[in-house]
PDB file of C-alpha atoms in Angstrom:
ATOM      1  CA  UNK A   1       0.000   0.000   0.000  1.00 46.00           C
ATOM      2  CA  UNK A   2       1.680   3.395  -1.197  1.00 47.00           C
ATOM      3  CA  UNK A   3       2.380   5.880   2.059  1.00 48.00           C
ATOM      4  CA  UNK A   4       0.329   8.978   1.607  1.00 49.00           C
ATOM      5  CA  UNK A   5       2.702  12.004   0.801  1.00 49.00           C
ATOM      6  CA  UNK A   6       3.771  14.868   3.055  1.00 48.00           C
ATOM      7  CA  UNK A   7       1.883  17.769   1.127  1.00 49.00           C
ATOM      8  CA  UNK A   8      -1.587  15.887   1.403  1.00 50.00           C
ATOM      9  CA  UNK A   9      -1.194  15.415   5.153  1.00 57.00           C
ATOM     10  CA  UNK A  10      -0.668  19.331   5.614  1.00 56.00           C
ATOM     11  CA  UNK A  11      -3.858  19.603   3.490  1.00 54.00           C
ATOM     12  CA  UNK A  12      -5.548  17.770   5.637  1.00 60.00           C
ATOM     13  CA  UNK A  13      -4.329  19.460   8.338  1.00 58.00           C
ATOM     14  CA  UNK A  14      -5.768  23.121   7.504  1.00 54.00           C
ATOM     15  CA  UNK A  15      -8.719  21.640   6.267  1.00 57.00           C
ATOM     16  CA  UNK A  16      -9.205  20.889   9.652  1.00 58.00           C
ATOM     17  CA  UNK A  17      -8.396  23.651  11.141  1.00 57.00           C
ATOM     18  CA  UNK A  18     -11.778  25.742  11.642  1.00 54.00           C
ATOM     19  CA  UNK A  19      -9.829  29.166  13.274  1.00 53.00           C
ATOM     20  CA  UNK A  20     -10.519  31.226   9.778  1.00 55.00           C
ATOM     21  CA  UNK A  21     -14.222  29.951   9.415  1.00 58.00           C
ATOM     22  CA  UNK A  22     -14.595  31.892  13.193  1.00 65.00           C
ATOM     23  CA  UNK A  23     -12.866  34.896  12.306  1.00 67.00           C
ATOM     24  CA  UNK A  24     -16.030  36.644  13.338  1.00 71.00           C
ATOM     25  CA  UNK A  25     -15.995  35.730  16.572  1.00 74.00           C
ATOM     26  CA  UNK A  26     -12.088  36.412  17.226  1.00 71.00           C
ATOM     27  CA  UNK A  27     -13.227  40.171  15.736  1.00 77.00           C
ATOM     28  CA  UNK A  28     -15.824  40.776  18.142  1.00 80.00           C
ATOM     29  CA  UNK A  29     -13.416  39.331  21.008  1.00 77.00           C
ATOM     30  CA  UNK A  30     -11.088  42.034  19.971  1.00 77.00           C
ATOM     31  CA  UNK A  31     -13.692  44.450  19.752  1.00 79.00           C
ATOM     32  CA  UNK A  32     -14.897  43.924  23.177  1.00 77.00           C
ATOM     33  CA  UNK A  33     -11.063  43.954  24.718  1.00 77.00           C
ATOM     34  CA  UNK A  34     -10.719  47.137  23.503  1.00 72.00           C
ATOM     35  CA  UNK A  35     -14.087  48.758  24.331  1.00 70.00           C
ATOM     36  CA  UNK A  36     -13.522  47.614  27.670  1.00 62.00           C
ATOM     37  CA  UNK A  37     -11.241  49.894  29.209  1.00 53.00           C
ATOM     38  CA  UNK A  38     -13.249  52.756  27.764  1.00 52.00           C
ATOM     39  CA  UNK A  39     -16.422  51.841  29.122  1.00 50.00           C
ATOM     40  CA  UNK A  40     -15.464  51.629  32.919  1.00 46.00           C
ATOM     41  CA  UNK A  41     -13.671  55.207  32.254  1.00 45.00           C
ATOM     42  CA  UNK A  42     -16.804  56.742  31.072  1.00 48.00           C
ATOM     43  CA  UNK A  43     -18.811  55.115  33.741  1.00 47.00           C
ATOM     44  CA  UNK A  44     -16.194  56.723  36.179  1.00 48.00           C
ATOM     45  CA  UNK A  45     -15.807  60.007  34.883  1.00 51.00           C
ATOM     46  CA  UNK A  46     -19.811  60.165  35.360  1.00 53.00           C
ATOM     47  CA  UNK A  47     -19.523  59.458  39.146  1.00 54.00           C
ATOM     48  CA  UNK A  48     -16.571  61.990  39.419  1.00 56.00           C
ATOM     49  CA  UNK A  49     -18.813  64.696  37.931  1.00 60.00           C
ATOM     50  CA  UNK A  50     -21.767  63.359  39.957  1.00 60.00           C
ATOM     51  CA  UNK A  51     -19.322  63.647  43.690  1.00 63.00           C
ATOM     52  CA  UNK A  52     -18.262  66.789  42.383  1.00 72.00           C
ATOM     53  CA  UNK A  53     -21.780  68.328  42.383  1.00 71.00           C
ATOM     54  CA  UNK A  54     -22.716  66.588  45.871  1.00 74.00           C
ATOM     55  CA  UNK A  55     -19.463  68.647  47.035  1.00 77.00           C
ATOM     56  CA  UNK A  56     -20.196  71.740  45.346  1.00 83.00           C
ATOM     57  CA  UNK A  57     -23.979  71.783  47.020  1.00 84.00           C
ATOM     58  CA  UNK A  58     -22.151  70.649  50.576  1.00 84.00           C
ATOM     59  CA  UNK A  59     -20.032  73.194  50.441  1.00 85.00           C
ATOM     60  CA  UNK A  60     -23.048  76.040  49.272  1.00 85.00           C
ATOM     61  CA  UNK A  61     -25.014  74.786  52.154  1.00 85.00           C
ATOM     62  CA  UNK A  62     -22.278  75.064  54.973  1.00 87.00           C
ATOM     63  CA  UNK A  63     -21.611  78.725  53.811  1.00 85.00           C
ATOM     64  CA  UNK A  64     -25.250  79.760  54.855  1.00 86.00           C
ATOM     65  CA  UNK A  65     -24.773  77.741  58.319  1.00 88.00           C
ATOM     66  CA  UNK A  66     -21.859  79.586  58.979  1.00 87.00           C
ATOM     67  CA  UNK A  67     -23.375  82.996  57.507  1.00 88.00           C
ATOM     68  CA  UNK A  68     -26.391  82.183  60.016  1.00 86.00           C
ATOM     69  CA  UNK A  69     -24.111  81.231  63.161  1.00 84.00           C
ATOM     70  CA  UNK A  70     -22.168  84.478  62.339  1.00 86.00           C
ATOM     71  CA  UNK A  71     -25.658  86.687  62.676  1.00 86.00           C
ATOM     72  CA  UNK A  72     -26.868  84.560  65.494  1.00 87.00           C
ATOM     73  CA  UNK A  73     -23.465  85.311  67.502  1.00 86.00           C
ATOM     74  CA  UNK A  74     -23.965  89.179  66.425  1.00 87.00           C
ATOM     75  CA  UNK A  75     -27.301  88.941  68.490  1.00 89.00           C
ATOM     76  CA  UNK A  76     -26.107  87.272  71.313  1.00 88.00           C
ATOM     77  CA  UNK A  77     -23.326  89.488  71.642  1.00 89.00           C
ATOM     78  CA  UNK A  78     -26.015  92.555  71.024  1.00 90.00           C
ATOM     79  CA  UNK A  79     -28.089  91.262  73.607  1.00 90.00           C
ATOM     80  CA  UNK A  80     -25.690  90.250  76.287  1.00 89.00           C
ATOM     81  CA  UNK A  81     -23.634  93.684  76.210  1.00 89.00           C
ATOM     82  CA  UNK A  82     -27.537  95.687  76.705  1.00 90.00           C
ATOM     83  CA  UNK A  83     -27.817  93.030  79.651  1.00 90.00           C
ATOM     84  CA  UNK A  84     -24.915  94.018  81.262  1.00 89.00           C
ATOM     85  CA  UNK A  85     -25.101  97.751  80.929  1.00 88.00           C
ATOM     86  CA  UNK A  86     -28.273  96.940  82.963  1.00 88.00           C
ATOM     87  CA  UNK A  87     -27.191  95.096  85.743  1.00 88.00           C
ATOM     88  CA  UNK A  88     -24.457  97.528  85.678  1.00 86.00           C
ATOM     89  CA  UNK A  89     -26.998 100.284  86.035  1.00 86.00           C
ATOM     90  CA  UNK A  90     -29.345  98.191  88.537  1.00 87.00           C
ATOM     91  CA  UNK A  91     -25.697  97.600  90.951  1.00 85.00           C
ATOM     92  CA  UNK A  92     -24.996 101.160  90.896  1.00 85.00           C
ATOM     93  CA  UNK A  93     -28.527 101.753  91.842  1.00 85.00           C
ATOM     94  CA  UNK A  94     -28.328  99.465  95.017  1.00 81.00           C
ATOM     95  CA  UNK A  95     -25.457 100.580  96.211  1.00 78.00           C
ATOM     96  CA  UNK A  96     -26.622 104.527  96.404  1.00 70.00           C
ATOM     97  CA  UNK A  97     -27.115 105.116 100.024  1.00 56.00           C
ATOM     98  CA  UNK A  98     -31.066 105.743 100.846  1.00 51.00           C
ATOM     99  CA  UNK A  99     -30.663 106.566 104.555  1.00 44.00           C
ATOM    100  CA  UNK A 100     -32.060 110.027 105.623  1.00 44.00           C
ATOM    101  CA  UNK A 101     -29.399 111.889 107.220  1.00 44.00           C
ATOM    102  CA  UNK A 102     -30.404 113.899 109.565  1.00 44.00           C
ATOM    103  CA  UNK A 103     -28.886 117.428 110.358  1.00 46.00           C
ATOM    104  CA  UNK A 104     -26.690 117.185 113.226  1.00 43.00           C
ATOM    105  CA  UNK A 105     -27.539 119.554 116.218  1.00 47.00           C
ATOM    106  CA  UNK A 106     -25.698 120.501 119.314  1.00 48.00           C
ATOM    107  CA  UNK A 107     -26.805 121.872 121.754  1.00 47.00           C
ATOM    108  CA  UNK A 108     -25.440 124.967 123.249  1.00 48.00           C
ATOM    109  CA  UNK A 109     -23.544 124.393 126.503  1.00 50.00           C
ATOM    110  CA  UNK A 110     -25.716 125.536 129.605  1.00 46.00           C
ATOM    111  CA  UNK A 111     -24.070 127.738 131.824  1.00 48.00           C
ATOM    112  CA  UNK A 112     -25.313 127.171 135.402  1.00 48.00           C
ATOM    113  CA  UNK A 113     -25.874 130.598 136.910  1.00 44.00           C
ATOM    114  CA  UNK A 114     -26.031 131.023 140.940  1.00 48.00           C
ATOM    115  CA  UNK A 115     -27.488 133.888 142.848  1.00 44.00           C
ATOM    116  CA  UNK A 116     -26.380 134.560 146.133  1.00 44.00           C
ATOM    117  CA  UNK A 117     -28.665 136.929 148.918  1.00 47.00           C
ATOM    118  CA  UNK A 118     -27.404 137.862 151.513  1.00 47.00           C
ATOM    119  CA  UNK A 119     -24.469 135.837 151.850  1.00 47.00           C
ATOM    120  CA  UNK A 120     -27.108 132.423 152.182  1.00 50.00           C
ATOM    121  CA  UNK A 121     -26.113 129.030 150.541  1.00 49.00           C
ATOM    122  CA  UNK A 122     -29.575 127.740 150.821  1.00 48.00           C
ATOM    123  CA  UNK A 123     -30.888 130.571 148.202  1.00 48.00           C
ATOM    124  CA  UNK A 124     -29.098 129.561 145.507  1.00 49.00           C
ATOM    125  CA  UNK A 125     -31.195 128.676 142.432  1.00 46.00           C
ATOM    126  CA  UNK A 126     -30.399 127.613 138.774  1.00 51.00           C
ATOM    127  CA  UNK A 127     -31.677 130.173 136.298  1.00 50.00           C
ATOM    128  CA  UNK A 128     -31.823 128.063 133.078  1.00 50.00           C
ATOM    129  CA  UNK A 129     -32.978 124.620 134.386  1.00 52.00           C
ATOM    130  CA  UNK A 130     -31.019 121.544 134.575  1.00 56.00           C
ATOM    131  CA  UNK A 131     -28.760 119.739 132.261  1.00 61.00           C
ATOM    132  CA  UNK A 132     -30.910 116.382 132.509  1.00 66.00           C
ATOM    133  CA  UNK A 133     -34.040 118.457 131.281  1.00 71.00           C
ATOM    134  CA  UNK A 134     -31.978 118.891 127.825  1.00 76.00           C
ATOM    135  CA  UNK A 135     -30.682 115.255 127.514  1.00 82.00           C
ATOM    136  CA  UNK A 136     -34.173 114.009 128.221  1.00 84.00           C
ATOM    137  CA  UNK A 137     -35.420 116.435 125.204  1.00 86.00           C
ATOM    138  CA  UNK A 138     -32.488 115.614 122.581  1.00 87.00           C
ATOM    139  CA  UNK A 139     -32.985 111.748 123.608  1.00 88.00           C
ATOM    140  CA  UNK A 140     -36.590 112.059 122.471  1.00 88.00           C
ATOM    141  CA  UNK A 141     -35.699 114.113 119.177  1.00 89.00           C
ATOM    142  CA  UNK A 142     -33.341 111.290 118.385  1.00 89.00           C
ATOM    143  CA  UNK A 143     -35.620 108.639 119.088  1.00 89.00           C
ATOM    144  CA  UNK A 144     -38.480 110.337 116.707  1.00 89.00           C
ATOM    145  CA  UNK A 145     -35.690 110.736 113.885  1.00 88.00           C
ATOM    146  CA  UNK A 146     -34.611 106.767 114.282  1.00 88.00           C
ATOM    147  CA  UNK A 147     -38.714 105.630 114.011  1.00 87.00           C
ATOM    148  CA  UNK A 148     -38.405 107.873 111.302  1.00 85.00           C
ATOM    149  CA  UNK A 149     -36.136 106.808 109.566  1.00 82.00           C
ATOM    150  CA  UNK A 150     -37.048 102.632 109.665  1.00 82.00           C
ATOM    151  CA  UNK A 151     -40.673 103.303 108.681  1.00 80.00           C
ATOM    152  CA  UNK A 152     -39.325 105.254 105.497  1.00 78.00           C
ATOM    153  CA  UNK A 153     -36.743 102.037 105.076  1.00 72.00           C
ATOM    154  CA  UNK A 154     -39.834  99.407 105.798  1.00 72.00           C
ATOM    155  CA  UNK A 155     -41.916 101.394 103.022  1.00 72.00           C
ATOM    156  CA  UNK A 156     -38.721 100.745 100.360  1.00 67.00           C
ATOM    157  CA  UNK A 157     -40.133  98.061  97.987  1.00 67.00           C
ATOM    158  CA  UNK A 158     -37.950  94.856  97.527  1.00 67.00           C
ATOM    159  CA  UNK A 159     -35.930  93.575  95.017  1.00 75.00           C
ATOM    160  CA  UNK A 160     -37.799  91.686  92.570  1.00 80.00           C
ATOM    161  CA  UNK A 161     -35.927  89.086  90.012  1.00 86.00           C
ATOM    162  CA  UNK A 162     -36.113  88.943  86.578  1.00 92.00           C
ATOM    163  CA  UNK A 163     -34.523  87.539  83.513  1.00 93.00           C
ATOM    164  CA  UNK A 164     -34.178  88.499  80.282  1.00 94.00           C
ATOM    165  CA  UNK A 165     -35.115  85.388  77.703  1.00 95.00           C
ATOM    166  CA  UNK A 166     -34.298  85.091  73.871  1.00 95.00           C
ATOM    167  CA  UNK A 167     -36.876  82.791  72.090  1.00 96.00           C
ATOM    168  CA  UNK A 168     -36.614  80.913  68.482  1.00 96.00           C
ATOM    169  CA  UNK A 169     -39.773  80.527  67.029  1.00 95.00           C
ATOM    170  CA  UNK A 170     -39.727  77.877  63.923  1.00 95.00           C
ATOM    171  CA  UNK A 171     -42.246  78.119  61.181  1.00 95.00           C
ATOM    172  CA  UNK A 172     -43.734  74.968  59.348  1.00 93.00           C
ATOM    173  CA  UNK A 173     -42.329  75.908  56.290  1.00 92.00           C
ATOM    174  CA  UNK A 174     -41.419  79.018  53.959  1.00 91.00           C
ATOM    175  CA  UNK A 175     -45.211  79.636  53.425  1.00 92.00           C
ATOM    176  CA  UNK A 176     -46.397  80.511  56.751  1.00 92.00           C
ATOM    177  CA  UNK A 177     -47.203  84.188  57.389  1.00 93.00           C
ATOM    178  CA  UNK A 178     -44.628  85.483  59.640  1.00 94.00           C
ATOM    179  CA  UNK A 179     -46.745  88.612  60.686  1.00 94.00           C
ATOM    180  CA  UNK A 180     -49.640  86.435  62.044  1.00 95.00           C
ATOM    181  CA  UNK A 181     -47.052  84.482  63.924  1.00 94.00           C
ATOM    182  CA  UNK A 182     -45.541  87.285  65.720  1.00 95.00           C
ATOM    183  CA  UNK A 183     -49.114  88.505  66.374  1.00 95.00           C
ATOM    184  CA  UNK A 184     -49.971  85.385  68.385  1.00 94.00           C
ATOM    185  CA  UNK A 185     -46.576  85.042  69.746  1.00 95.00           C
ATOM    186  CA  UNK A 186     -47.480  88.570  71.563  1.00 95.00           C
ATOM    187  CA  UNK A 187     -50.765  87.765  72.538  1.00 94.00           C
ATOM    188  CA  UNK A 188     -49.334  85.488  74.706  1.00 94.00           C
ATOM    189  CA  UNK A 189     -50.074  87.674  77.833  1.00 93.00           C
ATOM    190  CA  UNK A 190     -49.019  86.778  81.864  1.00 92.00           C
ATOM    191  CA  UNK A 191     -48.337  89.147  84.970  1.00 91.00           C
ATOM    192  CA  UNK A 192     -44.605  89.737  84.884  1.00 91.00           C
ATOM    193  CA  UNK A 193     -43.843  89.012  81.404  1.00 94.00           C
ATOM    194  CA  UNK A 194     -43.202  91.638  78.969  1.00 94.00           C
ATOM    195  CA  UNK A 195     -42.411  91.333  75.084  1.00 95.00           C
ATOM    196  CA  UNK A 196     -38.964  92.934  73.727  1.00 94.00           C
ATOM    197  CA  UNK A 197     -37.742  93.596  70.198  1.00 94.00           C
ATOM    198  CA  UNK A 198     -38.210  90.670  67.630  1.00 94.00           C
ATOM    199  CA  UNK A 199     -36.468  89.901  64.247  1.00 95.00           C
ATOM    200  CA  UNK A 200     -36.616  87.815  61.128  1.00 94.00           C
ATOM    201  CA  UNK A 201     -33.723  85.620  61.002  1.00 94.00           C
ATOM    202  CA  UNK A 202     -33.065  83.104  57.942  1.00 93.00           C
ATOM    203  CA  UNK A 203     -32.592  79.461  58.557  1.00 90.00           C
ATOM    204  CA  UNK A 204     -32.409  77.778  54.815  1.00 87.00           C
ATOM    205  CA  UNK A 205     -34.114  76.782  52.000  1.00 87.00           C
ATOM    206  CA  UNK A 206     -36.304  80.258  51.813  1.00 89.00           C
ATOM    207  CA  UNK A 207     -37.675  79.640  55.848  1.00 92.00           C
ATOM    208  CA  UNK A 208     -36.892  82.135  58.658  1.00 93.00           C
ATOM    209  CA  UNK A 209     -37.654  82.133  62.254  1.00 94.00           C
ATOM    210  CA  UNK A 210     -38.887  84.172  64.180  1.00 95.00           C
ATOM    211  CA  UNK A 211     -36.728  85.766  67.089  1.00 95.00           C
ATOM    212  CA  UNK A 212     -37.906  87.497  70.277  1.00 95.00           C
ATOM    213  CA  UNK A 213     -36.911  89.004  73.439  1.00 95.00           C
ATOM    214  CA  UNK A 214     -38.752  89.338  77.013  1.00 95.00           C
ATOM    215  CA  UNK A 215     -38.380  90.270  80.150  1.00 95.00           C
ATOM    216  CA  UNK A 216     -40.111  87.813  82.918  1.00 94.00           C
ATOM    217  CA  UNK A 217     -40.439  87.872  86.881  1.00 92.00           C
ATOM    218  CA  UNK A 218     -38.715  84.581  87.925  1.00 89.00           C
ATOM    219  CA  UNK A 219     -41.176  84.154  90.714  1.00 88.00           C
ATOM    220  CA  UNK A 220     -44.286  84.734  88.244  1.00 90.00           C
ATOM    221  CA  UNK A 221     -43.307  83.245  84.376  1.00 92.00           C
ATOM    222  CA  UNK A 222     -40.926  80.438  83.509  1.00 90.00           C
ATOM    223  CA  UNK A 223     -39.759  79.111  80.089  1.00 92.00           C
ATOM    224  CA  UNK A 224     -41.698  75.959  80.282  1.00 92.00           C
ATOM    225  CA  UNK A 225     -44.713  78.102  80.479  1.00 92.00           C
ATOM    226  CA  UNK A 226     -43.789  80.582  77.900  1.00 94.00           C
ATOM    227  CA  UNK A 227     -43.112  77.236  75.334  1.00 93.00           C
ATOM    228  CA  UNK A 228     -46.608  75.689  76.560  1.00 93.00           C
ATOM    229  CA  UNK A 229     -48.302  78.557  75.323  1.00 94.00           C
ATOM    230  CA  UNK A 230     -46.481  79.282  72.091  1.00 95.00           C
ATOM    231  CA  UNK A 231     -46.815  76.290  70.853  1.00 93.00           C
ATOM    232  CA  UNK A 232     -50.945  76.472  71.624  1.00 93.00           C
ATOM    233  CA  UNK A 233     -50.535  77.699  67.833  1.00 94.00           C
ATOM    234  CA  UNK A 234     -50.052  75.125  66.143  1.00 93.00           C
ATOM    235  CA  UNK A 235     -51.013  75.927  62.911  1.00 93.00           C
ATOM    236  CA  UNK A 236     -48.038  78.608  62.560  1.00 94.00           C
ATOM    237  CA  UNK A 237     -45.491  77.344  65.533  1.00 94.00           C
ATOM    238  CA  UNK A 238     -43.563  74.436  64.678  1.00 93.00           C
ATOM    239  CA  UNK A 239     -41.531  74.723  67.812  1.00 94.00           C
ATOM    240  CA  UNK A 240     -40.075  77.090  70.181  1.00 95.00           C
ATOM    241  CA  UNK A 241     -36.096  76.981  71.356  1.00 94.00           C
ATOM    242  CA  UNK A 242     -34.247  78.986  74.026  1.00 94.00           C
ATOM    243  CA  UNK A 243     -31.423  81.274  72.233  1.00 93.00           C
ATOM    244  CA  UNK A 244     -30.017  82.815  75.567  1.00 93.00           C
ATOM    245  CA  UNK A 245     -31.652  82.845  78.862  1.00 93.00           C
ATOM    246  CA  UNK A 246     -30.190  85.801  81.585  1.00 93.00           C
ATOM    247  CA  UNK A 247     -30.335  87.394  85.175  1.00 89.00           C
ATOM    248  CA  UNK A 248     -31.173  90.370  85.270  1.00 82.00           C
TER     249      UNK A 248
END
């Protein structure tokens, strides 16, 4: 039996051989190698530009807060110098003396005259009267300047305390009317409580609060009942916060 020859078997071979019938499928293989790198890029550069407007807004938002802290410390600071010129002006007050002085008198030395008749002892006699006749009168002088002088001191009124109270008053939103707030805030009415100056401040997003000041007698209004009756109003109050709280 002849041996088949060399070039048949090679024939054979690439006849075999299927890699150029799938040359299709090799191209798309290459196709998607090099696509790949490109489509993970764009897919990142779309999340860069998406972090970089989260920052940008993050950033936007903690200027206002630190615009709004900066007026909110101008207040305080406002309020608390006013607060101490007071008590400044209530210590100097105190410490005036009240005390009715009364005029100092003296009384004139009494010279003790004697008359002598006839050379007798026994008729001597004191013209002017005796020196325990004019203590007994300045003692009782004295005494009716000293009653005096504590009924006037019982009749001085007391001391009463007070404080001096910042309130933050929240809206529901940016639509609420901020005049008919105020207006209910200050119909809020109690013995010992009187309503101060009151300002618009801005919290975000188009909302502002309202901010008021008072004056309270400790014994007679607290904060807890000030808060209780704000918030009575509940279709304007959201809720009510304590900016600074002094003695006055």
């Amino acid at each position: 039996m002849p041996k088949p020859s060399t070039n048949m078997s090679g024939l054979q071979c690439l006849a075999a051989e299927n890699i150029w019938f799938d040359k299709h499928r090799y191209d798309e293989a290459e196709k998607r190698f090099y696509e790949g790198p490109n489509g993970p890029a764009t897919h990142s550069h779309q999340q860069s530009s998406s972090h970089t407007g989260a920052d940008q807004e993050l950033v936007s938002r903690m200027k206002s807060l630190e615009l709004e802290n900066q007026s909110l410390y101008k207040v305080v600071e406002e309020m608390r110098a006013a607060l101490q010129k007071l008590e400044s002006r209530v210590a100097m007050l105190e410490k005036t003396p009240t005390a009715v002085t009364a005029p100092c008198t003296k009384a004139a030395p009494v010279q003790q005259v004697r008359v002598v008749n006839g050379g007798d002892d026994d008729d001597d006699f004191d013209l002017f009267g005796s020196d325990e006749e004019e203590d007994a009168e300045a003692e009782r002088i004295k005494q009716e300047r000293l009653e005096a002088y504590a009924a006037k001191k019982a009749k001085k009124p007391s001391i009463i305390a007070k404080s001096s109270i910042l309130l933050d008053v929240k809206p529901w939103d940016d639509e609420t009317d901020m005049v008919k707030l105020e207006e209910c805030v200050r119909s809020v009415e109690a013995d010992g409580l009187l309503w101060g100056a009151s300002k618009l401040v801005p919290v975000g997003y188009g909302i502002k609060k309202l901010q008021i000041s008072c004056v309270v007698e400790d014994d007679k209004v607290g904060t807890d009942m000030l808060e209780e009756e704000i918030t009575k109003f509940e279709d304007y109050v959201q809720s009510v916060d304590v900016a600074a709280f002094n003695k006055i």
